[in-house]
CSV table of C-alpha atoms and ligand atoms in Angstrom, one decimal:
chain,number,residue,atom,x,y,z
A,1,UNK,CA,-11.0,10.3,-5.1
A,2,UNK,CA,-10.7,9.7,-8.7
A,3,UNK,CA,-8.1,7.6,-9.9
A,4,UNK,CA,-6.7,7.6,-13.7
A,5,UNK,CA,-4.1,5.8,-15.0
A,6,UNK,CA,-2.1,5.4,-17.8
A,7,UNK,CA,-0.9,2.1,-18.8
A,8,UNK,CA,-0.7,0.0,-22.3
A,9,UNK,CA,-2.9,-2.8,-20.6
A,10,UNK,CA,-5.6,-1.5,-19.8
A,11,UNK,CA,-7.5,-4.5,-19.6
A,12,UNK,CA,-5.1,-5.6,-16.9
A,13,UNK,CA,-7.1,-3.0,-14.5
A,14,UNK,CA,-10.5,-4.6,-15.3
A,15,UNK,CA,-11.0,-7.1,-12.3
A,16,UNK,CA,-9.6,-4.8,-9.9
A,17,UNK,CA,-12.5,-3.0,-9.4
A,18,UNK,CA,-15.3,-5.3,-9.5
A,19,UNK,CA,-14.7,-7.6,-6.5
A,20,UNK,CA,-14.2,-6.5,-2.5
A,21,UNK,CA,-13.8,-3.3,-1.2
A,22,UNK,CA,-13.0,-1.2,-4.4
A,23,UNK,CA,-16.4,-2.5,-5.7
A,24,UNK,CA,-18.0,-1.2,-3.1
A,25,UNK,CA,-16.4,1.9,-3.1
A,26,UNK,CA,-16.7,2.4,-6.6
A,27,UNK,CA,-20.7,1.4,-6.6
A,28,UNK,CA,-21.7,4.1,-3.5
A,29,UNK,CA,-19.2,6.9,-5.6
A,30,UNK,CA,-16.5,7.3,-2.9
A,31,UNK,CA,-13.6,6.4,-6.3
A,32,UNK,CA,-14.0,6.6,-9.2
A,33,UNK,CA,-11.5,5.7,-11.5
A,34,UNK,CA,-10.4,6.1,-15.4
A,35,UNK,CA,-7.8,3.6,-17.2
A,36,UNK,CA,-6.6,5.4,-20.4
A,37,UNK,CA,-4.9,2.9,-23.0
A,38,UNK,CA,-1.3,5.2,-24.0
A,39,UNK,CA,-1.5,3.9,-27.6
A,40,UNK,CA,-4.8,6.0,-28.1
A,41,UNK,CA,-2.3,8.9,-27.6
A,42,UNK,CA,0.2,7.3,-30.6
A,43,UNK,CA,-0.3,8.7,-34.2
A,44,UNK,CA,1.5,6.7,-36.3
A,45,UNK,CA,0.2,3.3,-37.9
A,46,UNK,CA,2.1,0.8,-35.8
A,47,UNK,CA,0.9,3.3,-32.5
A,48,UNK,CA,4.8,3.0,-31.5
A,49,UNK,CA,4.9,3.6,-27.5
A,50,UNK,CA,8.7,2.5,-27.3
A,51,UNK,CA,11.8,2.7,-28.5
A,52,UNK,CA,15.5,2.3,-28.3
A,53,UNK,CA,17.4,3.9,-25.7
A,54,UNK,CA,19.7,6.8,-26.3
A,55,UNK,CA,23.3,5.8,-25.5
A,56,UNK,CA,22.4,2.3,-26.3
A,57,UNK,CA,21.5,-0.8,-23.9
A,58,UNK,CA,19.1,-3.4,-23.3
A,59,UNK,CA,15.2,-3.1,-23.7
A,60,UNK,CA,13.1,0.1,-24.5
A,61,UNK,CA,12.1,3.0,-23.0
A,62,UNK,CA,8.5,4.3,-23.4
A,63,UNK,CA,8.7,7.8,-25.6
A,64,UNK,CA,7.2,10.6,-23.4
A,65,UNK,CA,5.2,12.2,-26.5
A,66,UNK,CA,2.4,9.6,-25.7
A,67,UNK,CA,2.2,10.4,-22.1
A,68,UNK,CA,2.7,13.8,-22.6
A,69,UNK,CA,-0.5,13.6,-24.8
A,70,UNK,CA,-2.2,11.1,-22.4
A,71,UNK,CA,-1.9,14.0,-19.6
A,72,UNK,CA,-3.0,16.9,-21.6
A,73,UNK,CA,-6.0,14.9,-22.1
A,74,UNK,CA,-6.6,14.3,-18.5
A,75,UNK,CA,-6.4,18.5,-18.0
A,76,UNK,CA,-2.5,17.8,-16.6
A,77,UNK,CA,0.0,20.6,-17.4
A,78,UNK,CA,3.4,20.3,-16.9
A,79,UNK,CA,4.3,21.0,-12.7
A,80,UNK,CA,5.3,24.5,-13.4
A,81,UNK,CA,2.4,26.0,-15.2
A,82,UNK,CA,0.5,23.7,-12.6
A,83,UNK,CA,2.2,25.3,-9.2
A,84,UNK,CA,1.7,28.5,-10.9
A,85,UNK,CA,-2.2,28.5,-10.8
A,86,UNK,CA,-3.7,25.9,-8.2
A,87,UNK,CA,-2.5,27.0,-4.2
A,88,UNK,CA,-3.1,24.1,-2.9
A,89,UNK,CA,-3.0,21.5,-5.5
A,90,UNK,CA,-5.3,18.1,-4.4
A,91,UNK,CA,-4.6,16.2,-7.4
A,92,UNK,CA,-0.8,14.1,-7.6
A,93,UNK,CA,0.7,12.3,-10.6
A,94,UNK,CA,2.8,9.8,-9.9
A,95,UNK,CA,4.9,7.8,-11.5
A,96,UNK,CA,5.5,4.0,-10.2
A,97,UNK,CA,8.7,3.0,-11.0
A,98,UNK,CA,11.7,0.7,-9.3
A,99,UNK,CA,13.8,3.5,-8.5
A,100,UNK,CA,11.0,5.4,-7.1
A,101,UNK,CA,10.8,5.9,-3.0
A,102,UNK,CA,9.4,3.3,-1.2
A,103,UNK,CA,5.4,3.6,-0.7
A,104,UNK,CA,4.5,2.9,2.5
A,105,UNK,CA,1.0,3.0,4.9
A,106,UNK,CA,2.2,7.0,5.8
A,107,UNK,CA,2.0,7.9,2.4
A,108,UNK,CA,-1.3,5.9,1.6
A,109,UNK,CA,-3.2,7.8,4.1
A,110,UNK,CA,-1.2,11.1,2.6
A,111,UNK,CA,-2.9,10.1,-0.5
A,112,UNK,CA,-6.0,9.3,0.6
A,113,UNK,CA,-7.1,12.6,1.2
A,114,UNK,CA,-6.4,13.9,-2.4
A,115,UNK,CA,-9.3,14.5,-4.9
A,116,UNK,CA,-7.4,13.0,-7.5
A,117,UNK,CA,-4.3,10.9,-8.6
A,118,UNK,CA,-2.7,10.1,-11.2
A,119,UNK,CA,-1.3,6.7,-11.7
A,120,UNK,CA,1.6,6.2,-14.9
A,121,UNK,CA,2.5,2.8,-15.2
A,122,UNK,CA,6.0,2.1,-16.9
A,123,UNK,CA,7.0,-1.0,-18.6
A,124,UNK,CA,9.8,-2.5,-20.6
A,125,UNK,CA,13.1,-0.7,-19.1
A,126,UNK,CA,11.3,2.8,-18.1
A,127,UNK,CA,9.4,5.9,-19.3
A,128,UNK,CA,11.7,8.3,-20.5
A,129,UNK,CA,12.8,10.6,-17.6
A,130,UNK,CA,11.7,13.8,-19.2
A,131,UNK,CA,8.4,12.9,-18.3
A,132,UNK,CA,9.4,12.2,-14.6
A,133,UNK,CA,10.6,15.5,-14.7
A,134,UNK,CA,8.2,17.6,-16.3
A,135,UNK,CA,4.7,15.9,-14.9
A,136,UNK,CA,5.5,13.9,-11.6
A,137,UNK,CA,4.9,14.7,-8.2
A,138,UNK,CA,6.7,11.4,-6.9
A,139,UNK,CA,8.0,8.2,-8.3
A,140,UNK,CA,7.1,5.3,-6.3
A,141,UNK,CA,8.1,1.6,-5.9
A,142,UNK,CA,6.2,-0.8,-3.8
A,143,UNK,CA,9.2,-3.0,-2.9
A,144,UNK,CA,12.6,-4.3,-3.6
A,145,UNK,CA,11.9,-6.8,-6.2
A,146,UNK,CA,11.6,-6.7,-10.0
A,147,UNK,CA,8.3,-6.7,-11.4
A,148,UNK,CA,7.6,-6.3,-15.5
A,149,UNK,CA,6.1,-2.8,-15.3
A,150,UNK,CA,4.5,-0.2,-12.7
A,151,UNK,CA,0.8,-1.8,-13.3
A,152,UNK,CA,0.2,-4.5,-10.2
A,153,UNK,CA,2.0,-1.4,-8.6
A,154,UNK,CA,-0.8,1.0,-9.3
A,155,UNK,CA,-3.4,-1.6,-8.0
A,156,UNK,CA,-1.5,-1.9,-4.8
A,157,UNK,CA,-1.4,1.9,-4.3
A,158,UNK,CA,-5.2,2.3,-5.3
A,159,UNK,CA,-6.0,-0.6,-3.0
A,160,UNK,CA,-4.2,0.7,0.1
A,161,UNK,CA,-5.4,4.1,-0.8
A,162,UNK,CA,-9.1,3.7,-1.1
A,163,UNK,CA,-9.9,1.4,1.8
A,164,UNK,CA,-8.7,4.5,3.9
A,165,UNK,CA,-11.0,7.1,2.7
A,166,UNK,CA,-14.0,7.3,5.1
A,167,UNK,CA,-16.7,4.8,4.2
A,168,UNK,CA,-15.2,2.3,2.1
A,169,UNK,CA,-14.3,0.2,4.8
A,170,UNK,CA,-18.1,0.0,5.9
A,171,UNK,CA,-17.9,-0.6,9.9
A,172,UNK,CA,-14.9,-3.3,9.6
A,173,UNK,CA,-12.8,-2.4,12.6
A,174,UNK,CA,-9.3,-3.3,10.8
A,175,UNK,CA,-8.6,0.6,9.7
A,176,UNK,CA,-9.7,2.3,12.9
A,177,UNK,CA,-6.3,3.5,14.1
A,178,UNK,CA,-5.6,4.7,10.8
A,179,UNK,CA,-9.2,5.6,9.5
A,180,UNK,CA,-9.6,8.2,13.2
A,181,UNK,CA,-5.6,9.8,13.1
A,182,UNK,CA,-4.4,7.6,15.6
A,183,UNK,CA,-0.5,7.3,15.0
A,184,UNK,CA,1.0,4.4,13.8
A,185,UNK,CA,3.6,4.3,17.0
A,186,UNK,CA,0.8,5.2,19.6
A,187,UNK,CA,-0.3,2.6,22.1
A,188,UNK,CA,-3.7,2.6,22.4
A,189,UNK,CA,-4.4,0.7,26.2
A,190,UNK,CA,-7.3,-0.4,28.3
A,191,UNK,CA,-8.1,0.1,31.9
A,192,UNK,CA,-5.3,-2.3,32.8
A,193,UNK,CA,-3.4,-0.8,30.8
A,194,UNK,CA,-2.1,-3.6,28.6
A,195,UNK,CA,-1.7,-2.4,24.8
A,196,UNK,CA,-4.8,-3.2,22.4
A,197,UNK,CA,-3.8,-4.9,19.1
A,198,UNK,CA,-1.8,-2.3,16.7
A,199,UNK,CA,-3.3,-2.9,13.1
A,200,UNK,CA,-1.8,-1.4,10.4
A,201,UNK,CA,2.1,-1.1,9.4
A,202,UNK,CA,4.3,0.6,11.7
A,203,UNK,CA,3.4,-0.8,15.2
A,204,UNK,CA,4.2,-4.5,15.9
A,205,UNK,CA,2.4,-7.3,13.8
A,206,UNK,CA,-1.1,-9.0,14.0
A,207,UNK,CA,-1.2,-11.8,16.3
A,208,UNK,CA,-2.4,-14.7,14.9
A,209,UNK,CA,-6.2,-15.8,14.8
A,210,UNK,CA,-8.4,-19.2,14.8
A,211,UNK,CA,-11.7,-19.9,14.3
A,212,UNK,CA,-14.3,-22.9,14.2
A,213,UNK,CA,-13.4,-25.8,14.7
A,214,UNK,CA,-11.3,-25.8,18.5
A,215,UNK,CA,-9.6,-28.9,16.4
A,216,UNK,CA,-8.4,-29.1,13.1
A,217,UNK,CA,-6.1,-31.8,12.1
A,218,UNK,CA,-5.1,-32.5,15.2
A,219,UNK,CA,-4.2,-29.2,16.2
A,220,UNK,CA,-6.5,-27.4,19.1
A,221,UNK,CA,-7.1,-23.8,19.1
A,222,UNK,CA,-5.2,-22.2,22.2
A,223,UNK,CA,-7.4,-23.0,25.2
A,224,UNK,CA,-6.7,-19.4,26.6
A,225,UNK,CA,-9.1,-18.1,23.2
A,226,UNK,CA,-11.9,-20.3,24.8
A,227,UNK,CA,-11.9,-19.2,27.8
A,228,UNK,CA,-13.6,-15.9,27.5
A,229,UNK,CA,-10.8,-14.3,30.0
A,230,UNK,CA,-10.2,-11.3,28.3
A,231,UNK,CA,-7.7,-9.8,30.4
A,232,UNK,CA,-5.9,-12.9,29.6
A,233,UNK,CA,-6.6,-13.2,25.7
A,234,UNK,CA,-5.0,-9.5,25.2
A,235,UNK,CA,-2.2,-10.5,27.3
A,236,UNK,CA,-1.9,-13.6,25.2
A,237,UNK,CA,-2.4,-11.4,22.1
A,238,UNK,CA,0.1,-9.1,23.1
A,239,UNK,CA,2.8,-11.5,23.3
A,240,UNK,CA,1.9,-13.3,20.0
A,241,UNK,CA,2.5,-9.8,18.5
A,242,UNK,CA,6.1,-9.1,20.2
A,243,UNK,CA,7.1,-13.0,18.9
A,244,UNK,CA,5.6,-13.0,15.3
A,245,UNK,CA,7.5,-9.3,14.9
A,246,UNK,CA,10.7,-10.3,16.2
A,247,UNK,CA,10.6,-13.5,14.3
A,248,UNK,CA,9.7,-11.8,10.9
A,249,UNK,CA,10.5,-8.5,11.3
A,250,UNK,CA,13.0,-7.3,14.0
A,251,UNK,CA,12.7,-4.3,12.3
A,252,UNK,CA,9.7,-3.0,13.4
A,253,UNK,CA,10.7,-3.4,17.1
A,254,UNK,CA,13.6,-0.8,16.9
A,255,UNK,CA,10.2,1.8,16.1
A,256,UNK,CA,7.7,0.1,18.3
A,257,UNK,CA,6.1,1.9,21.2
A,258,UNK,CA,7.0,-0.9,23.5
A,259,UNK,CA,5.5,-0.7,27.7
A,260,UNK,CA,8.0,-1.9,30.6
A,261,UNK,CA,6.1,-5.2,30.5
A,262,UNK,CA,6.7,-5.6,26.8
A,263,UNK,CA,10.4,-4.8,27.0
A,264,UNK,CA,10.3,-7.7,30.0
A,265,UNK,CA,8.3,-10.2,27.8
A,266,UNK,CA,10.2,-9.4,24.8
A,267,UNK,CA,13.4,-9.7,26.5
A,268,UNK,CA,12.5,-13.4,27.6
A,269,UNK,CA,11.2,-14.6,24.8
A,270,UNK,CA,14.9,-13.6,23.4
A,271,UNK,CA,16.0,-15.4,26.2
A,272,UNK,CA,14.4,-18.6,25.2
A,273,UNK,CA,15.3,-18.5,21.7
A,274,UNK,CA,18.5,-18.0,22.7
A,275,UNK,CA,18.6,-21.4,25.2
A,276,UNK,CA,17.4,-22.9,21.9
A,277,UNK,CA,20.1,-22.2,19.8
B,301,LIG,C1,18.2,-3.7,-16.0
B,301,LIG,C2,17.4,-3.5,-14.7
B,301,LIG,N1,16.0,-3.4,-15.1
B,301,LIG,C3,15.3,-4.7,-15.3
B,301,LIG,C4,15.7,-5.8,-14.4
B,301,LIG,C5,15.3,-2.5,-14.1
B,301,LIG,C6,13.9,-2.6,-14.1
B,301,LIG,C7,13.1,-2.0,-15.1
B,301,LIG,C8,11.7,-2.0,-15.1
B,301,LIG,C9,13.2,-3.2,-13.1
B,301,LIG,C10,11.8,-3.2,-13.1
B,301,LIG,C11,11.1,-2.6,-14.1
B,301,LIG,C12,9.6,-2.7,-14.1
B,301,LIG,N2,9.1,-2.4,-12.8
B,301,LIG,C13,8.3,-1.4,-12.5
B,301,LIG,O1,7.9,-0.7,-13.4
B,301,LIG,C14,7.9,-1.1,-11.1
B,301,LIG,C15,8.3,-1.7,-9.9
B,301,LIG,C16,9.2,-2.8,-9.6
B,301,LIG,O2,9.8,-3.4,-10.4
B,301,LIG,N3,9.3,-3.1,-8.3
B,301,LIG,C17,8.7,-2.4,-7.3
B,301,LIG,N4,7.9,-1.4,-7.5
B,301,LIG,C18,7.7,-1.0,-8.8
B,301,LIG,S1,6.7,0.2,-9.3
B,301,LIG,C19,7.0,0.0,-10.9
């Protein structure tokens, strides 16, 4: 996968790839990635990347000759002439924007199989929609809050892209539903049939995990993780999932895969919050 992006701070991109997984993945050539500074693609002295909005209103919108220029640069023709002459195209632009459709773990591993994606970052009120309409594949917002332009966006997309390409993980464990094809919804069981954990948006949560020491501040580790029962530490696990998801997000439990003995544990652990209220 090579990334490129477009943005007016370039230099924002520069520790994103030098620590963790994206290091990695950039140092054994699974990404690569290219940040292109939009006022190299300005003409004038001042290299003017904004102005005023037509029909008036706050802020400025970033002019689309710039990016226009920016993508002919990168070998990116408008969609039409693109659709035209590549079949089956492995290369996206995408703008990220707050009115764009919310990005989500499908869509990561959707993107993770592309040879290329381009990544334009907006700021101030927007890019001018012209170029929304004459380059972009999608427009995509990582969430319902405000940020102050599509850039921490584009490192969230490139990050939840890339550890899903095959390698870049290393043998961590974490992506293996989602690394092998394994749908989000499907329960994976054991021999007793009780659920395995469900990493990865779009089963239930993560249960929550200790480590050394058994006491910290007072506060012991739960005996049953000591034990070495593990029967009884997935069964343990299981339920920590069903109460961290319906205390956070209830959502996710309308979509879950849930067993018969989930729906029983889930349904008394409803009970008991509702004895406490
Ligand atoms: C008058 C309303 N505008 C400012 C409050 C709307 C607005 C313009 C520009 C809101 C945000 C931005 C800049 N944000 C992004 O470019 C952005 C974004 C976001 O704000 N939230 C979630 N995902 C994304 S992706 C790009």
């Amino acid at each position: 996968m090579r990334f490129e992006i477009v943005t007016i701070f370039p230099g924002f991109f520069a520790g994103i790839f030098e620590n963790g997984i994206l290091r990695r993945a950039l140092a054994e050539g699974l990404v690569a990635v290219g940040v292109h500074d939009l006022r190299e693609f300005t003409h004038d002295r001042h290299r003017t990347v904004d102005d005023r909005p037509f029909g008036g209103g706050e802020g400025m919108v970033l002019k689309p000759g710039p990016m226009a220029e920016a993508l002919a640069s990168l070998g990116i023709a408008p969609k039409t002439e693109r659709q035209a002459d590549e079949p089956a195209p492995r290369t996206r632009v995408i703008l990220l924007s707050a009115q764009g459709r919310p990005f989500t773990q499908a869509l990561a591993r959707e993107l993770a199989t592309l040879d290329r994606m381009v990544l334009l970052c907006g700021r101030y009120e927007g890019v001018d929609e012209r170029v929304n309409q004459l380059y972009c594949d999608m427009e995509l917002s990582i969430g319902d809050y405000v940020l102050s332009g599509g850039e921490l966006a584009a490192a969230v997309v490139v990050d939840a892209a890339t550890r899903l390409i095959p390698g870049a993980l290393g043998n961590e464990a974490s992506s293996e539903f989602e690394s092998f094809g394994v749908a989000d919804a499907e329960i994976d069981t054991d021999v007793e049939g009780v659920p395995r954990s469900q990493h990865g948006a779009g089963g239930l949560l993560d249960y929550p995990h200790y480590t050394r020491p058994a006491e910290f501040a007072g506060l012991r580790a739960p005996e049953v993780l000591l034990n070495g029962d593990h029967l009884e530490i997935r069964r343990w696990r299981r339920e920590q999932q069903l109460r961290k998801t319906l205390a956070n997000r209830p959502d996710l439990l309308e979509r879950a895969t849930l067993s018969a003995e989930d729906r029983k544990l889930l349904a008394a652990i409803r009970r008991e919050s509702g004895e406490e209220a």
